[in-house]
Coordinates of N, CA, C and O in Angstrom, one line a residue:
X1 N -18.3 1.8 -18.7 CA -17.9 0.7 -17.9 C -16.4 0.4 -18.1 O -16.1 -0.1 -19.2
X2 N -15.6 0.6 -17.2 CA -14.0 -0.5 -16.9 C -13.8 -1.4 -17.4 O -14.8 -2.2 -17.5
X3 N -12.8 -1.8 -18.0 CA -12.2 -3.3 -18.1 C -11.8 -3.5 -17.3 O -10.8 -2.8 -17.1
X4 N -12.2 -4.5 -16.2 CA -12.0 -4.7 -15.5 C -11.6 -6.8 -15.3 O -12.2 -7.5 -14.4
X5 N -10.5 -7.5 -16.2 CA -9.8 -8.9 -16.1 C -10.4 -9.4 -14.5 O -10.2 -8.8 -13.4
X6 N -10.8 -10.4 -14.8 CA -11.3 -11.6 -14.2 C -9.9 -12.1 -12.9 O -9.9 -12.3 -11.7
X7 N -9.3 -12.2 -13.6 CA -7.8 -13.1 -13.2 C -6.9 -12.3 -12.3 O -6.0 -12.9 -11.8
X8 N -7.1 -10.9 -11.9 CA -6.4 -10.0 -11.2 C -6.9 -10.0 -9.9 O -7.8 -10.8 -9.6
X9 N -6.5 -9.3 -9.2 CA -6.8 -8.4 -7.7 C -6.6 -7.6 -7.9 O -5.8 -7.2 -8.8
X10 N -7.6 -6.6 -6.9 CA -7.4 -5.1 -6.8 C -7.5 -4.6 -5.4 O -8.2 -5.1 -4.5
X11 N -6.4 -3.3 -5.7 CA -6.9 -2.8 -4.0 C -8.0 -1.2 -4.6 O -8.2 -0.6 -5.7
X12 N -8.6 -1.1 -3.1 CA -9.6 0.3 -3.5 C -8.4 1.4 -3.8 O -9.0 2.5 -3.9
X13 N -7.1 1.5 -4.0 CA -7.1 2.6 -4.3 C -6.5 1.9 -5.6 O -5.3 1.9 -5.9
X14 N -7.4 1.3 -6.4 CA -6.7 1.2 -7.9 C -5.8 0.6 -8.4 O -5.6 1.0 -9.6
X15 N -5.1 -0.2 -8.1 CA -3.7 -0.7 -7.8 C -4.2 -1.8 -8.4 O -5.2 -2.2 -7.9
X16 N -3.6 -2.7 -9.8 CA -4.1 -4.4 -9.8 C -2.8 -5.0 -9.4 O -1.7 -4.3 -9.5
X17 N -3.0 -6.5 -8.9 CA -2.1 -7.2 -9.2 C -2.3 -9.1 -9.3 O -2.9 -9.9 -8.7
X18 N -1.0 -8.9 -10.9 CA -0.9 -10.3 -11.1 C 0.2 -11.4 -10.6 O 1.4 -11.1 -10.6
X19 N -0.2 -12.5 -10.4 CA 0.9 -13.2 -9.4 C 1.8 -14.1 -10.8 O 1.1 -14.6 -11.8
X20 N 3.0 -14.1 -10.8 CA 3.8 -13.9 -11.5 C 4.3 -15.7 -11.2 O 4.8 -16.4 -12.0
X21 N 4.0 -15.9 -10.1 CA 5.0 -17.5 -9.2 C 5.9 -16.8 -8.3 O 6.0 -15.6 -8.3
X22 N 6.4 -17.5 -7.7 CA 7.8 -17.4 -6.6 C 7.3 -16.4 -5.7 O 8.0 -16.2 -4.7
X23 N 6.4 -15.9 -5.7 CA 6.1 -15.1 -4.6 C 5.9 -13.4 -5.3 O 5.6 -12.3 -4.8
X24 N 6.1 -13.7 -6.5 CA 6.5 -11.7 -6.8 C 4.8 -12.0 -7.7 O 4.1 -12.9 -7.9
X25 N 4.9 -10.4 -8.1 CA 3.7 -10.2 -8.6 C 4.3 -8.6 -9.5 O 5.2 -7.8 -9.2
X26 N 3.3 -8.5 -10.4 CA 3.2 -8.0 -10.9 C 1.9 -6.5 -10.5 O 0.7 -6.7 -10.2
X27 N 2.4 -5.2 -10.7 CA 1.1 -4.2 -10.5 C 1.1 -3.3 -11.5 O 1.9 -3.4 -12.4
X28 N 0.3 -2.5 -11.5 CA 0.0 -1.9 -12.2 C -1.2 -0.9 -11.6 O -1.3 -0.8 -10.4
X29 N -2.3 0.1 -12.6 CA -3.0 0.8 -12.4 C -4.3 0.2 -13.1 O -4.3 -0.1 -14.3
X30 N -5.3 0.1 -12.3 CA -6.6 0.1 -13.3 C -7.0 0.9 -14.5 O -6.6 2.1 -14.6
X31 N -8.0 0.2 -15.5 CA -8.2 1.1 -16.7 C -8.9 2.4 -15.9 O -8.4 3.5 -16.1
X32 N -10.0 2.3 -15.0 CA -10.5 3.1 -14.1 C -9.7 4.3 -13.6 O -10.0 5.4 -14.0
X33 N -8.8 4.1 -13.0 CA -7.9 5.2 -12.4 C -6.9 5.5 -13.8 O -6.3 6.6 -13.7
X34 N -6.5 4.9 -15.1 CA -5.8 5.8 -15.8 C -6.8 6.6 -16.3 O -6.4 7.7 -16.8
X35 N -8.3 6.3 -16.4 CA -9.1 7.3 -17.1 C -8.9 8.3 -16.1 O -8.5 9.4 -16.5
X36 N -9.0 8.3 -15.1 CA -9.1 9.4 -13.8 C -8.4 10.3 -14.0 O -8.8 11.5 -14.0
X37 N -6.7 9.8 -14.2 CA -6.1 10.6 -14.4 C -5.4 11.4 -15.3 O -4.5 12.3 -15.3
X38 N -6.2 10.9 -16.3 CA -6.2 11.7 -18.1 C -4.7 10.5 -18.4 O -4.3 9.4 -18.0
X39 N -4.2 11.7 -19.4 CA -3.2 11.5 -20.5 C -1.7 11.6 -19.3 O -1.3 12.4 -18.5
X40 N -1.0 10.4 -19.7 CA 0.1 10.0 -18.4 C 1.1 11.0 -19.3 O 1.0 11.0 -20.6
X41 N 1.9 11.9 -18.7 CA 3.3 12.6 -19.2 C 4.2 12.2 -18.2 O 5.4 12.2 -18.7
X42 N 4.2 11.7 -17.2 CA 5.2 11.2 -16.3 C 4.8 10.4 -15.5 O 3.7 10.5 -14.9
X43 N 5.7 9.2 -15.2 CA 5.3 8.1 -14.1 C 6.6 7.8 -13.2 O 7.7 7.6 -13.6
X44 N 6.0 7.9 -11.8 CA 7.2 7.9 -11.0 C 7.7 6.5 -10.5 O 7.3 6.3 -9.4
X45 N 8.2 5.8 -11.0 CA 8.1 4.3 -10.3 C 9.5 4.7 -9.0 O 10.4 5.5 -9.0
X46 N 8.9 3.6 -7.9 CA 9.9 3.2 -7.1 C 11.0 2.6 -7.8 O 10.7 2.0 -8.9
X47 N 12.4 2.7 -7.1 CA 14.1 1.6 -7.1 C 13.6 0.5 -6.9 O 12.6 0.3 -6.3
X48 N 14.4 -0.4 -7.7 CA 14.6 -1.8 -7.8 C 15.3 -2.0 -6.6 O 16.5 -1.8 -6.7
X49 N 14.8 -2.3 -5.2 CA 15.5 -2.8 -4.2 C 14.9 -1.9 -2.9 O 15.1 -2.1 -1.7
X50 N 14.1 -0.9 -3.5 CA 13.2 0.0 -2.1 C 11.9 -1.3 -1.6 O 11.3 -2.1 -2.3
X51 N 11.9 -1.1 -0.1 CA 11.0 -2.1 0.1 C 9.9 -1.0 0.3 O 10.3 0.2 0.4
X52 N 8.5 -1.5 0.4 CA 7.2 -1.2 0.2 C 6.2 -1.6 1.2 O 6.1 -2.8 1.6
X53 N 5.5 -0.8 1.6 CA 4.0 -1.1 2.7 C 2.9 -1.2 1.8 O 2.7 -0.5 0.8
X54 N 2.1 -2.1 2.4 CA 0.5 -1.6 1.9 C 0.5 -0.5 3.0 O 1.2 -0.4 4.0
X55 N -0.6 0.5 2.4 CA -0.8 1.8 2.8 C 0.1 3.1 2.3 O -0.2 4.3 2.2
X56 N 1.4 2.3 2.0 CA 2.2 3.2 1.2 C 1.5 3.4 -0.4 O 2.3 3.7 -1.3
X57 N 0.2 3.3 -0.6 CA -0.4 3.7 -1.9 C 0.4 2.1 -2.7 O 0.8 2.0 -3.9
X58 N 0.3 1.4 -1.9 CA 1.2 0.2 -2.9 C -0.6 -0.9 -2.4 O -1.5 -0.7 -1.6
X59 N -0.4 -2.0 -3.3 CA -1.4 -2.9 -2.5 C -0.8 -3.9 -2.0 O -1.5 -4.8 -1.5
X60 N 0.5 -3.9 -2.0 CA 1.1 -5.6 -0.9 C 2.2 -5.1 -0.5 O 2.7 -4.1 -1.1
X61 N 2.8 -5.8 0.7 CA 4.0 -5.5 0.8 C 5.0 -6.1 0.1 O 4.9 -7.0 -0.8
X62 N 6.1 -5.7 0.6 CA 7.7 -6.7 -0.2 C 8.9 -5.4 -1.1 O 8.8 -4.2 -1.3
X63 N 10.0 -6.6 -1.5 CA 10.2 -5.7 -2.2 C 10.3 -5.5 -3.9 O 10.2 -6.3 -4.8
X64 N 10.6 -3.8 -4.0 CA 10.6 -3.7 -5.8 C 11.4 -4.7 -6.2 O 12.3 -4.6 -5.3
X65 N 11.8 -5.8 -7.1 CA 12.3 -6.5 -7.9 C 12.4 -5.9 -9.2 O 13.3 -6.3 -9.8
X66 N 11.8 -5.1 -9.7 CA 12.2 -5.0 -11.2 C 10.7 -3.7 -11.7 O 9.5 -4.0 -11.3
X67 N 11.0 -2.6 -12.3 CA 10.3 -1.9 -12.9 C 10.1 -1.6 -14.3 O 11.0 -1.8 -15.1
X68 N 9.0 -1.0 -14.5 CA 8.8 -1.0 -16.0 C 9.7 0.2 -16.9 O 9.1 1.2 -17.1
X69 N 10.8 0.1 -17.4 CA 11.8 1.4 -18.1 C 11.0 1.8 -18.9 O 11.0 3.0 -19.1
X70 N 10.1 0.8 -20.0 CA 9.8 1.3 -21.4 C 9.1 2.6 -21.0 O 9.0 3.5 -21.8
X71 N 8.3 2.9 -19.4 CA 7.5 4.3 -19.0 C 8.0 5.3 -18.9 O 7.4 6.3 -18.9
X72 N 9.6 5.3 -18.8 CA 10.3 6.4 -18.7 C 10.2 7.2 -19.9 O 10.1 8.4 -19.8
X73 N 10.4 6.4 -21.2 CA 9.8 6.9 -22.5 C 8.7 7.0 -23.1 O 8.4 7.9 -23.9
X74 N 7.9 5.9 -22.6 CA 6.1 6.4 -23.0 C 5.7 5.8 -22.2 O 5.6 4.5 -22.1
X75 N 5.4 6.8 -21.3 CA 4.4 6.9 -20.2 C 2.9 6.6 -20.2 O 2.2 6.5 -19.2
X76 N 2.3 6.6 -21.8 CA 1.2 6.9 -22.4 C 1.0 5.0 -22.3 O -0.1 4.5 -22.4
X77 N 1.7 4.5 -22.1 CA 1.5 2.4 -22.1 C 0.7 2.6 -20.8 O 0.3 1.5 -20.6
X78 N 0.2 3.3 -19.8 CA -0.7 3.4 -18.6 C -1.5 3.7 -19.2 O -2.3 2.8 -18.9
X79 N -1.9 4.4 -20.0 CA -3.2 4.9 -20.5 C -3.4 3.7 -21.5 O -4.1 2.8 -21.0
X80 N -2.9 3.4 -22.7 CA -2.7 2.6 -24.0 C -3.4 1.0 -23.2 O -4.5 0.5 -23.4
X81 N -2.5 0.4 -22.3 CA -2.5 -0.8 -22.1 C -1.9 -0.7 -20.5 O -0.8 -0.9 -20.0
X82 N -3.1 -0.2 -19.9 CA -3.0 -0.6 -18.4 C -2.6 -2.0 -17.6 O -1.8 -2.0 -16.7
X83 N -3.4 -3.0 -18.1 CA -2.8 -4.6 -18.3 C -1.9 -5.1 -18.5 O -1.5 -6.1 -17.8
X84 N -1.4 -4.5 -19.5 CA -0.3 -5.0 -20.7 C 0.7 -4.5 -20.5 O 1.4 -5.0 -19.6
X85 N 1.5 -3.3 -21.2 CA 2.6 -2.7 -21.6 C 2.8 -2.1 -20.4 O 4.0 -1.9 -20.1
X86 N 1.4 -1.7 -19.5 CA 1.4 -0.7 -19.0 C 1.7 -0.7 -17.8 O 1.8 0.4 -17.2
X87 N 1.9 -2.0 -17.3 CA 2.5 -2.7 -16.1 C 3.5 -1.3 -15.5 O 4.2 -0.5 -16.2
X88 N 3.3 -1.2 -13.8 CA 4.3 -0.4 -13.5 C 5.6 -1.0 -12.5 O 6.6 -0.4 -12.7
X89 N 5.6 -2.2 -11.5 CA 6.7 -2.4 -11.2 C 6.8 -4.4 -10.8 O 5.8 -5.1 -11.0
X90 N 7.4 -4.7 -10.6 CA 6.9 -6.1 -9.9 C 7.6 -6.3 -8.7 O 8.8 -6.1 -8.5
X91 N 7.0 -6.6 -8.0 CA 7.0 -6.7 -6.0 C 7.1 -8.6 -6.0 O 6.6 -9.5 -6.7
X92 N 8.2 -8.6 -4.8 CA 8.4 -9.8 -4.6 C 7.9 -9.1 -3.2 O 8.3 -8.1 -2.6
X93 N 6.3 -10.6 -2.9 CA 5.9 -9.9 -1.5 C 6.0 -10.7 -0.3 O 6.1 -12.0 -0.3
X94 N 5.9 -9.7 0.8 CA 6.8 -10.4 2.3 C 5.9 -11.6 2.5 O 6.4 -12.7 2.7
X95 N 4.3 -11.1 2.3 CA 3.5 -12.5 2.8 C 2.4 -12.6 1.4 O 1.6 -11.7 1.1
X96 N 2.6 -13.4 0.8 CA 2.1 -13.6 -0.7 C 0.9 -13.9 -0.4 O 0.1 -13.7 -1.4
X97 N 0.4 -14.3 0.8 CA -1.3 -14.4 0.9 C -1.8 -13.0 1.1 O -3.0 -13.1 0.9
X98 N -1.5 -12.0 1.4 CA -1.8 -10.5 1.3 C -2.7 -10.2 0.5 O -3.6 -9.3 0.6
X99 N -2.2 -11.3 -0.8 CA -3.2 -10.6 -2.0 C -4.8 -11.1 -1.8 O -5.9 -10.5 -2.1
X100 N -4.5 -12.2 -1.3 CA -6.1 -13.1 -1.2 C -7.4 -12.1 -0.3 O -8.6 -12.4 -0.2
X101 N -6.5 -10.8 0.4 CA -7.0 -10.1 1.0 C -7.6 -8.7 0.1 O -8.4 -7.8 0.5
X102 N -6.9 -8.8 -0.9 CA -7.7 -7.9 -2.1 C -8.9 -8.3 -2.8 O -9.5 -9.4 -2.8
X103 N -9.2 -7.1 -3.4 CA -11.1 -7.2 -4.2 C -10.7 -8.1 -5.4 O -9.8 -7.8 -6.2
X104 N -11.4 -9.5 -5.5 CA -11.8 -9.5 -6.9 C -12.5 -8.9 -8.1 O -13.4 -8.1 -7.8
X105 N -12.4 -9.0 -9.3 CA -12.7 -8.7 -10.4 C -14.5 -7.6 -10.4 O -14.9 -6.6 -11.1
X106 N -15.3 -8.4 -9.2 CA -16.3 -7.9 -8.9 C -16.9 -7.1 -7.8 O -17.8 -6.3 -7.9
X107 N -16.1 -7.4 -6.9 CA -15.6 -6.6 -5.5 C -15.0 -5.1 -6.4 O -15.6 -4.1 -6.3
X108 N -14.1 -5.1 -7.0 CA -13.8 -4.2 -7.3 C -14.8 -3.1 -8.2 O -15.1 -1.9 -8.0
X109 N -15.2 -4.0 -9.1 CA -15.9 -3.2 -9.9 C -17.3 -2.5 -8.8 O -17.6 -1.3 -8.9
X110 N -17.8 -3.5 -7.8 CA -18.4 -2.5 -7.0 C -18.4 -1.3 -5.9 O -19.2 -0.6 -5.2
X111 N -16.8 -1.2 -6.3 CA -16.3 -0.1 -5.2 C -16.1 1.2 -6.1 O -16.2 2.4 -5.7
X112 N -15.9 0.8 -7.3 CA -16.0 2.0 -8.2 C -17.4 2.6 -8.7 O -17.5 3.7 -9.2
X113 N -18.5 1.3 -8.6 CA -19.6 2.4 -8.7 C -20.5 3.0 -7.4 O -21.5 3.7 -7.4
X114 N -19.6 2.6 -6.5 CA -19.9 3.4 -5.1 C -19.6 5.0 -5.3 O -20.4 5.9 -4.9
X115 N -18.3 5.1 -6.1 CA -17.8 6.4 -5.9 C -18.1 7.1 -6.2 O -17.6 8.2 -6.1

């Protein structure tokens, strides 16, 4: 079973996010999808200033504000601390209720034992 935090949103393609205030939020990957995808050797983050779609593999729209550098050197904080370290960018989003339209903590967890 996932750890899968109470306090987040998720979209079905794995994506969490935490609301930060002012409108931005924080994302990242579930522990779920870093198991998926093994041992991280590279992570591609979007520019600080590229805007973003849901559907673009992102879960909200808006734009990048600020990304995680320490991945450029250890990539392995996705795997390590998906939550935590492992954070991948933070999005200031166009309409901040977007997220209310994501899975909770349990919603989510039931989409992954669908799969």
């Amino acid at each position: 079973m996932s750890n899968i935090p109470t306090d987040l949103r998720y979209a079905s393609t794995h994506e969490w996010v935490r609301p930060e205030g002012d409108g931005v939020f924080t994302v990242g990957i579930s522990e779920h999808a870093q198991g998926l995808l093994g041992d991280m050797v590279f992570v591609e983050l979007p520019d600080v200033g590229d805007t973003v779609s849901t559907g673009d593999d992102i879960a909200i729209s808006g734009e990048v504000v600020g990304v995680n550098e320490d991945l450029e050197d250890s990539p392995e904080l996705v795997n390590s601390d998906p939550y935590g370290d492992g954070w991948l960018f933070k999005i200031k989003a166009d309409d901040a209720e977007e997220v209310e339209g994501l899975l909770d903590a349990e919603g989510y967890e039931n989409s992954i034992d669908e799969e």
